[in-house]
mmCIF file of C-alpha atoms in Angstrom:
data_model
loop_
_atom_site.group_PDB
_atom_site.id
_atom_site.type_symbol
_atom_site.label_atom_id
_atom_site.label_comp_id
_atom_site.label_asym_id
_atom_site.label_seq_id
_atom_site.Cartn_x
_atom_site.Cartn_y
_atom_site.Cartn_z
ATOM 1 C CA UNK A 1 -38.924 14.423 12.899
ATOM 2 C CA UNK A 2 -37.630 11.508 11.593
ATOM 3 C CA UNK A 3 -33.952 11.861 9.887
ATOM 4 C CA UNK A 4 -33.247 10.405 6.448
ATOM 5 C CA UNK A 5 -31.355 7.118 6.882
ATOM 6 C CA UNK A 6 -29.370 7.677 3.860
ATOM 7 C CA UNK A 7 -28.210 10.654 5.180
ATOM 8 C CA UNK A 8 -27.752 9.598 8.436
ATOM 9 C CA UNK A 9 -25.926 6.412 6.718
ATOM 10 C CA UNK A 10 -23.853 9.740 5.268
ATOM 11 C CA UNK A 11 -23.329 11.324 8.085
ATOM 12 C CA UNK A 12 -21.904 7.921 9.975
ATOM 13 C CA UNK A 13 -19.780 7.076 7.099
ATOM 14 C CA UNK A 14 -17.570 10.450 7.259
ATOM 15 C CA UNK A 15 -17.317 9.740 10.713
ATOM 16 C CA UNK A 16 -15.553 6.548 10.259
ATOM 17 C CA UNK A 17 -13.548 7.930 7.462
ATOM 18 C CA UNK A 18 -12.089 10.612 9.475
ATOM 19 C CA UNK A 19 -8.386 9.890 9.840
ATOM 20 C CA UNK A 20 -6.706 11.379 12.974
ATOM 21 C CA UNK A 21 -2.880 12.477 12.035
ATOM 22 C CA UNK A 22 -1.954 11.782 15.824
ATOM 23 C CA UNK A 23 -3.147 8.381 15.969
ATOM 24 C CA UNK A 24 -1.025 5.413 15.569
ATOM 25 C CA UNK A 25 -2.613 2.853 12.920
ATOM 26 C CA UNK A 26 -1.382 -0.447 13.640
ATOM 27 C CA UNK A 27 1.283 -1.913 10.627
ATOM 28 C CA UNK A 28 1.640 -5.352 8.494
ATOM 29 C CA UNK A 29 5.254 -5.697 7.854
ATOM 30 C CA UNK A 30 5.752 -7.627 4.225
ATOM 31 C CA UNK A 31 9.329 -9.468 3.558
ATOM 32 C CA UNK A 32 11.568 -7.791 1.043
ATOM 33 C CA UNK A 33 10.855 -7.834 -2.275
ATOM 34 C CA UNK A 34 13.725 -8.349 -4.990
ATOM 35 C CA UNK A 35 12.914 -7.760 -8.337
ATOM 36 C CA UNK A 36 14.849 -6.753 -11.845
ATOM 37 C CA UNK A 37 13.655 -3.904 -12.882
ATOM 38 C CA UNK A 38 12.504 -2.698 -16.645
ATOM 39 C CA UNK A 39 15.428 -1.025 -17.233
ATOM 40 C CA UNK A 40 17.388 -1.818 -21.348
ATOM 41 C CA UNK A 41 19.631 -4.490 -20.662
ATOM 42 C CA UNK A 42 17.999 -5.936 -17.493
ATOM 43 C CA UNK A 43 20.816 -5.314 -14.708
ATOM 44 C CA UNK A 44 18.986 -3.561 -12.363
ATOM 45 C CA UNK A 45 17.543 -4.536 -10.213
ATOM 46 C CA UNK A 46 15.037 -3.267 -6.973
ATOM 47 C CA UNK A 47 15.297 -4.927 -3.542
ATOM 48 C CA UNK A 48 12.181 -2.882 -0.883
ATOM 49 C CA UNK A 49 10.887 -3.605 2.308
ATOM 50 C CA UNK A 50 7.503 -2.116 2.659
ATOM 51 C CA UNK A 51 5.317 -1.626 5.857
ATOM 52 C CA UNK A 52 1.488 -1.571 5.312
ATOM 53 C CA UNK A 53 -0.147 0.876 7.445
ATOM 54 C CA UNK A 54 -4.029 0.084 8.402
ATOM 55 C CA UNK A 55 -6.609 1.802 9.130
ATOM 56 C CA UNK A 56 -7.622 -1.103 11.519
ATOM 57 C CA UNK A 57 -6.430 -3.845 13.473
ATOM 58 C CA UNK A 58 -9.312 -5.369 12.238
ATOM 59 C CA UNK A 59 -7.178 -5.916 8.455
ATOM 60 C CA UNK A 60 -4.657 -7.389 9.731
ATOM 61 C CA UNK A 61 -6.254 -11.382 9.831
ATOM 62 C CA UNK A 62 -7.684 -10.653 5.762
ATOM 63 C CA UNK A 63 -3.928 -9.205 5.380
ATOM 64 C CA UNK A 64 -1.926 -12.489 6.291
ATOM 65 C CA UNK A 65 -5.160 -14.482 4.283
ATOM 66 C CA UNK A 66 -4.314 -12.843 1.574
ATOM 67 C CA UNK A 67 -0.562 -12.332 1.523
ATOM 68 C CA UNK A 68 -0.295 -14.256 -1.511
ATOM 69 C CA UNK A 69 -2.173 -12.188 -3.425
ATOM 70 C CA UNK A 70 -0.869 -8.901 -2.028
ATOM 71 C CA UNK A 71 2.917 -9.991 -2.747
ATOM 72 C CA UNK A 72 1.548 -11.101 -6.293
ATOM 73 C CA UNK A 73 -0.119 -7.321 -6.686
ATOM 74 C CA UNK A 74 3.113 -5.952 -5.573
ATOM 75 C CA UNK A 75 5.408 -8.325 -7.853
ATOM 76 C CA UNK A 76 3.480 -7.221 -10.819
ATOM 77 C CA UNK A 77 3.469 -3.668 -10.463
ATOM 78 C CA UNK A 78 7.221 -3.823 -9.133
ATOM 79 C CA UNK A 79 9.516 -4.596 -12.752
ATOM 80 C CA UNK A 80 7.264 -2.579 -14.607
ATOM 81 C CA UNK A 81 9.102 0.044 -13.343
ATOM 82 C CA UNK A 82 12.561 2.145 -14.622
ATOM 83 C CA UNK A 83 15.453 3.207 -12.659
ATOM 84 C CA UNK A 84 14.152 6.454 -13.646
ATOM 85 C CA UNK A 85 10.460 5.963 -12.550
ATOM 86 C CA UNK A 86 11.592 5.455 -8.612
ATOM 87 C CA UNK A 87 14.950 7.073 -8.294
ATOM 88 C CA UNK A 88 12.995 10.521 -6.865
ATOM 89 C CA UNK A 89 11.095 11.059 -4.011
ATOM 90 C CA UNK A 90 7.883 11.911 -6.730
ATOM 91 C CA UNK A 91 8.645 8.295 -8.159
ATOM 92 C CA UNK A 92 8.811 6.890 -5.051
ATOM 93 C CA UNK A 93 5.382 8.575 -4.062
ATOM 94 C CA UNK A 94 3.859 7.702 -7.186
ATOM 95 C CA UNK A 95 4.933 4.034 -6.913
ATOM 96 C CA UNK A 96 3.743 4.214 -2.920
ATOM 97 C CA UNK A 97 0.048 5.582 -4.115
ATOM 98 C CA UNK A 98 -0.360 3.048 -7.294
ATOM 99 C CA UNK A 99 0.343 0.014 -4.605
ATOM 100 C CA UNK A 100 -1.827 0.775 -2.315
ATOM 101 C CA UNK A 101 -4.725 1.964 -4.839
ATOM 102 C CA UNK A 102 -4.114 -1.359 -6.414
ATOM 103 C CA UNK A 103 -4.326 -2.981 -2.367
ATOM 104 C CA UNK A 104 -7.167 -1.096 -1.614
ATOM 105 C CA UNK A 105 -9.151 -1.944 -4.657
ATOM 106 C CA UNK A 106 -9.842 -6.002 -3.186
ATOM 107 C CA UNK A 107 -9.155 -5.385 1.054
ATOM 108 C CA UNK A 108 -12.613 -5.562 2.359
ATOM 109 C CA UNK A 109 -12.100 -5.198 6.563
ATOM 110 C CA UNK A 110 -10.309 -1.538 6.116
ATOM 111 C CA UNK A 111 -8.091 -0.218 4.156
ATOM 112 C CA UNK A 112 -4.375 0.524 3.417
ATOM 113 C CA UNK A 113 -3.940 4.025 4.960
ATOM 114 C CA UNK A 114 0.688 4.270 3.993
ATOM 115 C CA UNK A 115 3.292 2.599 3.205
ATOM 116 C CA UNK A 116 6.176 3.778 4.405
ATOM 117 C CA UNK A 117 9.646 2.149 2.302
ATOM 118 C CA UNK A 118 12.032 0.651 5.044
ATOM 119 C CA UNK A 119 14.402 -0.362 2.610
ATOM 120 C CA UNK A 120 14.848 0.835 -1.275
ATOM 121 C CA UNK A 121 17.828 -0.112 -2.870
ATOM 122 C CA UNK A 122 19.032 0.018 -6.706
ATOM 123 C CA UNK A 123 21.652 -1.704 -8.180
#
């Protein structure tokens, strides 16, 4: 009997999309960013180091071809942002999840899977 491709094409797409916990995704390091941030007065400011987690080696050439354009997404969404939007761990999840929906939305080859904050200072 033969299967229905769409749901084989179904069936093969969970399979990719399965995401081990155990297994170690290779990572795009990005230089720091250092931005003011939306705060009255303008004095603060942010300064983050971010590591991109992938969900395939195979991102990591369209990640350095499009490093402009990733720093850019970042730099926008960056000094929208209030001392008080990122100064919990909730702000800093929320900020984590809106980058990477926002990096996610034009990768093609994968996929950001984390980004984990190496550095996340205010002053």
């Amino acid at each position: 009997i033969p299967q229905d491709p769409q749901a084989q094409h179904a069936e093969d797409k969970a399979a990719v999309t399965k995401i081990d916990p155990d297994e170690i995704r290779p990572v795009k390091s990005l230089e720091t960013f250092i931005v003011n941030l939306s705060d009255r007065g303008g004095t603060r400011y942010l300064r983050t180091t971010m590591d991109l987690e992938l969900t395939t080696k195979n991102l990591i050439p369209e990640i350095e071809q499009r490093l402009p354009q990733i720093r850019n997404t970042i730099l926008m969404i960056l000094p929208c942002k209030t001392t008080q939007d990122i100064n919990t761990i909730e702000g800093k999840i929320k900020l984590r999840d809106e980058i990477m929906e926002k990096l996610n939305s034009f990768l093609r080859t994968g996929s950001v899977s984390n980004i984990y904050f190496t550095e996340f200072v205010i002053q």
